[in-house]
Amino acid sequence: MRLQLMAWPEVETYLKRSSGIIIPIGSAEQHGPTGFIGTDALCPEIVAEKLAEEVDVIIAPTISVGMAQHHLGFPGSITLRPSTLIAVIGDTVASLARHGFDRFYFVNGHGGNIATVKAAFDEIYAETSLGTARHNRTNLRCVLRNWFDCPSAQEIEAEEFGDANGRHATAGEVSLTYFAYPEDGARIRGTGKLSPEIAPLGTYYDCDDYRRTFPDGRIGSDPTLATADIGSRLRDAAVSDLAADYRRFLDAN
Ligand code: NI
């Protein structure tokens, strides 16, 4: 269930039986000419919504803007500085911890968030270890799970797309969003192939460098292969992996 659609007495009742919460986290950044700017926030939301049907858990509001400085060469992209994202995560966790949540299961859709989210977790643990915590909990546990790393989803991507799945604006993530938002997907997907069909691979530094190296925004992918049907299968595969993992997380110390 979504926290935003609950009343506080329901949250209070939930906290008597569980202290776990899922926090989807993503980004608002270009995903090539045929992918939504919200792809990386939408994907963990789509997965989390179904995951909550499998396990008894509340879904927090999505942290939908992340660390995406390298995408600012494309209109519509928004970034938080790493230090801002660390603060957003810290305040979100501290707020929820005050109510009694202590198991924070972040479902992430953006590779560029990983280093910053891990730094945010260490800031939280450092507050506990140094005795300066703003919350009232001593045993907070935060984990980060990237939906795109789920082995069952990766198997489907390998079968359906092979190397054309790519690294950014992947055929898999675009499929997942076309599944959840078919009308908007039909609008942006266009017809015909992109040029080159499979985008280049490579490294990048700042946003100007990124745009020079990857002129249409993709890295290594051919997202014209994306279909809603594959997206539906990817969602179910990721949910199955994450449901088992979430249960293990709650059972651990
Ligand atoms: Ni993405």
Coordinates of C-alpha atoms and ligand atoms in Angstrom, one line a residue:
M1 CA 0.0 0.0 0.0
R2 CA 1.1 3.5 -0.8
L3 CA 1.9 5.7 2.2
Q4 CA 0.4 8.6 0.4
L5 CA -3.0 6.8 0.2
M6 CA -3.1 5.9 3.9
A7 CA -4.3 7.7 7.0
W8 CA -2.1 8.0 10.0
P9 CA -4.1 5.6 12.2
E10 CA -3.5 2.9 9.5
V11 CA 0.2 3.6 9.6
E12 CA 0.1 3.3 13.4
T13 CA -1.6 -0.1 13.1
Y14 CA 0.9 -1.3 10.5
L15 CA 3.8 -0.4 12.8
K16 CA 2.5 -2.8 15.4
R17 CA 3.1 -5.7 13.0
S18 CA 6.0 -4.4 10.8
S19 CA 8.8 -1.8 10.8
G20 CA 9.7 -2.3 7.2
I21 CA 9.1 0.2 4.4
I22 CA 10.0 0.4 0.7
I23 CA 11.4 3.6 -0.7
P24 CA 11.5 3.8 -4.5
I25 CA 14.3 6.0 -5.7
G26 CA 15.1 7.1 -9.3
S27 CA 16.0 10.0 -11.4
A28 CA 14.5 12.6 -13.8
E29 CA 16.8 12.4 -16.8
Q30 CA 16.8 11.9 -20.5
H31 CA 16.4 8.3 -21.7
G32 CA 17.2 8.7 -25.4
P33 CA 14.7 9.8 -28.0
T34 CA 12.2 7.0 -27.3
G35 CA 12.3 6.8 -23.4
F36 CA 10.5 8.7 -20.7
I37 CA 12.5 11.3 -18.7
G38 CA 11.0 9.6 -15.6
T39 CA 12.1 6.1 -16.6
D40 CA 14.4 5.5 -13.6
A41 CA 11.8 6.7 -11.1
L42 CA 8.8 5.0 -12.8
C43 CA 10.5 1.6 -13.0
P44 CA 11.0 1.1 -9.3
E45 CA 7.5 2.4 -8.6
I46 CA 6.0 -0.1 -11.1
V47 CA 8.0 -2.9 -9.4
A48 CA 7.2 -1.7 -5.9
E49 CA 3.5 -1.5 -6.5
K50 CA 3.3 -5.2 -7.4
L51 CA 5.9 -6.1 -4.8
A52 CA 3.5 -4.7 -2.1
E53 CA 0.8 -7.1 -3.3
E54 CA 3.2 -10.0 -2.6
V55 CA 4.6 -8.8 0.8
D56 CA 2.9 -6.8 3.5
V57 CA 4.7 -3.5 3.2
I58 CA 4.2 0.2 2.9
I59 CA 5.6 2.1 -0.1
A60 CA 7.0 5.6 0.7
P61 CA 6.7 8.4 -1.8
T62 CA 9.3 8.0 -4.6
I63 CA 12.5 10.0 -4.4
S64 CA 12.1 10.8 -8.1
V65 CA 15.0 13.2 -8.7
G66 CA 18.4 11.8 -8.2
M67 CA 22.1 12.3 -9.1
A68 CA 22.1 12.9 -12.8
Q69 CA 24.6 15.7 -13.5
H70 CA 25.9 14.0 -16.6
H71 CA 22.5 14.2 -18.3
L72 CA 22.0 17.9 -18.0
G73 CA 23.1 18.4 -21.6
F74 CA 19.6 17.2 -22.6
P75 CA 16.4 19.3 -22.1
G76 CA 14.2 18.2 -19.2
S77 CA 16.9 16.5 -17.1
I78 CA 17.1 17.5 -13.4
T79 CA 19.9 16.7 -10.9
L80 CA 20.5 16.9 -7.2
R81 CA 24.1 17.3 -6.2
P82 CA 25.3 14.3 -4.3
S83 CA 25.3 16.3 -1.1
T84 CA 21.7 17.3 -1.6
L85 CA 20.6 13.7 -2.3
I86 CA 22.4 12.5 0.8
A87 CA 20.5 15.1 2.8
V88 CA 17.1 14.1 1.2
I89 CA 17.7 10.4 2.0
G90 CA 18.9 11.3 5.6
D91 CA 15.9 13.4 6.4
T92 CA 13.4 10.9 4.9
V93 CA 14.9 8.0 6.9
A94 CA 15.1 10.2 10.1
S95 CA 11.4 11.2 9.7
L96 CA 10.2 7.6 9.3
A97 CA 12.5 6.3 12.0
R98 CA 10.9 8.7 14.5
H99 CA 7.6 6.8 14.0
G100 CA 9.2 3.4 14.5
F101 CA 10.3 2.3 11.0
D102 CA 13.7 0.8 11.1
R103 CA 14.0 -1.4 8.0
F104 CA 14.4 0.7 4.9
Y105 CA 14.4 -1.1 1.6
F106 CA 15.3 1.2 -1.2
V107 CA 14.4 0.0 -4.7
N108 CA 16.5 1.9 -7.2
G109 CA 16.2 2.6 -10.9
H110 CA 19.3 4.6 -11.6
G111 CA 22.9 3.4 -11.6
G112 CA 24.1 7.0 -11.1
N113 CA 22.5 7.0 -7.6
I114 CA 24.3 4.1 -6.2
A115 CA 27.5 5.7 -4.9
T116 CA 25.5 8.6 -3.4
V117 CA 22.9 6.3 -1.8
K118 CA 25.6 4.2 -0.2
A119 CA 27.3 7.4 1.1
A120 CA 23.9 8.5 2.6
F121 CA 23.5 5.1 4.4
D122 CA 27.0 5.6 5.9
E123 CA 26.0 9.1 7.0
I124 CA 23.0 7.6 8.8
Y125 CA 25.1 4.8 10.5
A126 CA 27.8 7.4 11.4
E127 CA 25.1 9.4 13.3
T128 CA 24.2 6.3 15.3
S129 CA 27.8 5.3 15.9
L130 CA 28.9 8.8 16.9
G131 CA 25.8 9.2 19.1
T132 CA 24.5 12.2 17.2
A133 CA 21.4 10.7 15.6
R134 CA 18.4 12.9 15.0
H135 CA 16.1 9.9 15.2
N136 CA 15.2 7.7 18.2
R137 CA 16.3 4.4 16.8
T138 CA 19.6 2.6 17.3
N139 CA 19.2 -0.4 14.9
L140 CA 18.4 1.2 11.6
R141 CA 19.0 -1.0 8.6
C142 CA 19.1 0.4 5.0
V143 CA 19.6 -1.6 1.9
L144 CA 19.7 -0.6 -1.8
R145 CA 18.4 -3.0 -4.4
N146 CA 18.6 -2.1 -8.1
W147 CA 15.6 -3.6 -9.9
F148 CA 17.7 -3.9 -13.0
D149 CA 20.2 -6.2 -11.2
C150 CA 17.5 -8.8 -10.4
P151 CA 18.9 -12.1 -12.0
S152 CA 15.4 -13.2 -13.3
A153 CA 14.9 -9.9 -15.1
Q154 CA 18.4 -10.0 -16.5
E155 CA 17.8 -13.5 -17.9
I156 CA 14.8 -12.2 -19.9
E157 CA 16.8 -9.2 -21.1
A158 CA 19.6 -11.4 -22.3
E159 CA 17.2 -13.7 -24.1
E160 CA 15.1 -11.0 -25.7
F161 CA 17.7 -8.3 -26.5
G162 CA 21.2 -9.7 -26.1
D163 CA 23.9 -7.0 -26.3
A164 CA 21.3 -4.5 -27.6
N165 CA 19.8 -4.1 -24.1
G166 CA 22.7 -1.7 -23.5
R167 CA 23.7 0.4 -20.5
H168 CA 21.4 3.5 -20.6
A169 CA 17.9 3.9 -22.0
T170 CA 18.0 0.1 -22.0
A171 CA 15.5 -1.9 -24.0
G172 CA 14.5 -3.5 -20.7
E173 CA 13.7 -0.4 -18.7
V174 CA 11.9 1.2 -21.7
S175 CA 9.8 -2.0 -22.0
L176 CA 8.8 -1.8 -18.4
T177 CA 7.6 1.8 -18.7
Y178 CA 5.8 1.0 -22.0
F179 CA 4.0 -1.7 -20.2
A180 CA 2.8 0.6 -17.4
Y181 CA 2.1 3.7 -19.6
P182 CA 1.0 2.3 -22.9
E183 CA -0.6 5.4 -24.3
D184 CA 2.4 7.6 -23.6
G185 CA 4.7 4.9 -24.8
A186 CA 2.8 4.8 -28.1
R187 CA 3.3 8.5 -28.4
I188 CA 7.0 8.7 -27.8
R189 CA 8.2 5.5 -29.4
G190 CA 7.8 6.7 -32.9
T191 CA 8.4 4.4 -35.9
G192 CA 11.6 3.2 -37.5
K193 CA 15.0 2.6 -36.3
L194 CA 17.5 4.9 -34.5
S195 CA 20.8 5.7 -36.0
P196 CA 23.1 3.9 -35.2
E197 CA 20.7 1.1 -34.3
I198 CA 22.8 0.2 -31.3
A199 CA 24.3 3.2 -29.5
P200 CA 28.0 3.5 -28.7
L201 CA 29.5 2.4 -25.4
G202 CA 32.0 4.5 -23.5
T203 CA 32.8 6.6 -20.5
Y204 CA 31.8 10.2 -19.6
Y205 CA 32.6 13.0 -17.2
D206 CA 30.4 16.1 -17.2
C207 CA 27.2 16.7 -19.2
D208 CA 28.8 18.4 -22.2
D209 CA 31.2 15.5 -22.5
Y210 CA 28.3 13.0 -22.2
R211 CA 26.3 14.7 -25.0
R212 CA 29.4 14.8 -27.3
T213 CA 30.0 11.1 -26.8
F214 CA 26.4 9.9 -26.8
P215 CA 24.6 12.4 -29.1
D216 CA 21.0 11.0 -28.7
G217 CA 21.5 10.1 -25.1
R218 CA 21.6 6.3 -25.3
I219 CA 24.5 4.2 -24.2
G220 CA 24.9 0.8 -25.9
S221 CA 21.2 0.2 -26.4
D222 CA 18.6 -0.3 -29.0
P223 CA 15.4 0.7 -27.2
T224 CA 13.3 0.4 -30.4
L225 CA 13.2 -3.4 -29.4
A226 CA 11.2 -2.5 -26.3
T227 CA 7.7 -4.0 -26.0
A228 CA 5.0 -3.8 -23.3
D229 CA 4.8 -7.6 -23.2
I230 CA 8.4 -8.0 -22.3
G231 CA 8.0 -5.2 -19.8
S232 CA 5.2 -7.1 -18.1
R233 CA 7.5 -10.2 -17.8
L234 CA 10.3 -8.1 -16.5
R235 CA 8.1 -6.6 -13.8
D236 CA 7.0 -10.1 -12.6
A237 CA 10.5 -11.4 -12.7
A238 CA 11.9 -8.5 -10.6
V239 CA 9.0 -8.8 -8.1
S240 CA 9.6 -12.5 -7.6
D241 CA 13.3 -11.9 -6.8
L242 CA 12.7 -8.9 -4.6
A243 CA 9.8 -10.5 -2.6
A244 CA 12.1 -13.3 -1.5
D245 CA 14.9 -10.8 -0.8
Y246 CA 12.7 -8.4 1.2
R247 CA 11.5 -11.3 3.4
R248 CA 15.1 -12.3 4.1
F249 CA 15.9 -8.6 4.9
L250 CA 13.1 -8.4 7.5
D251 CA 14.1 -11.6 9.1
A252 CA 17.8 -10.6 9.5
N253 CA 19.1 -8.7 12.5
Ligands
NI1 NI 17.6 4.4 -16.7

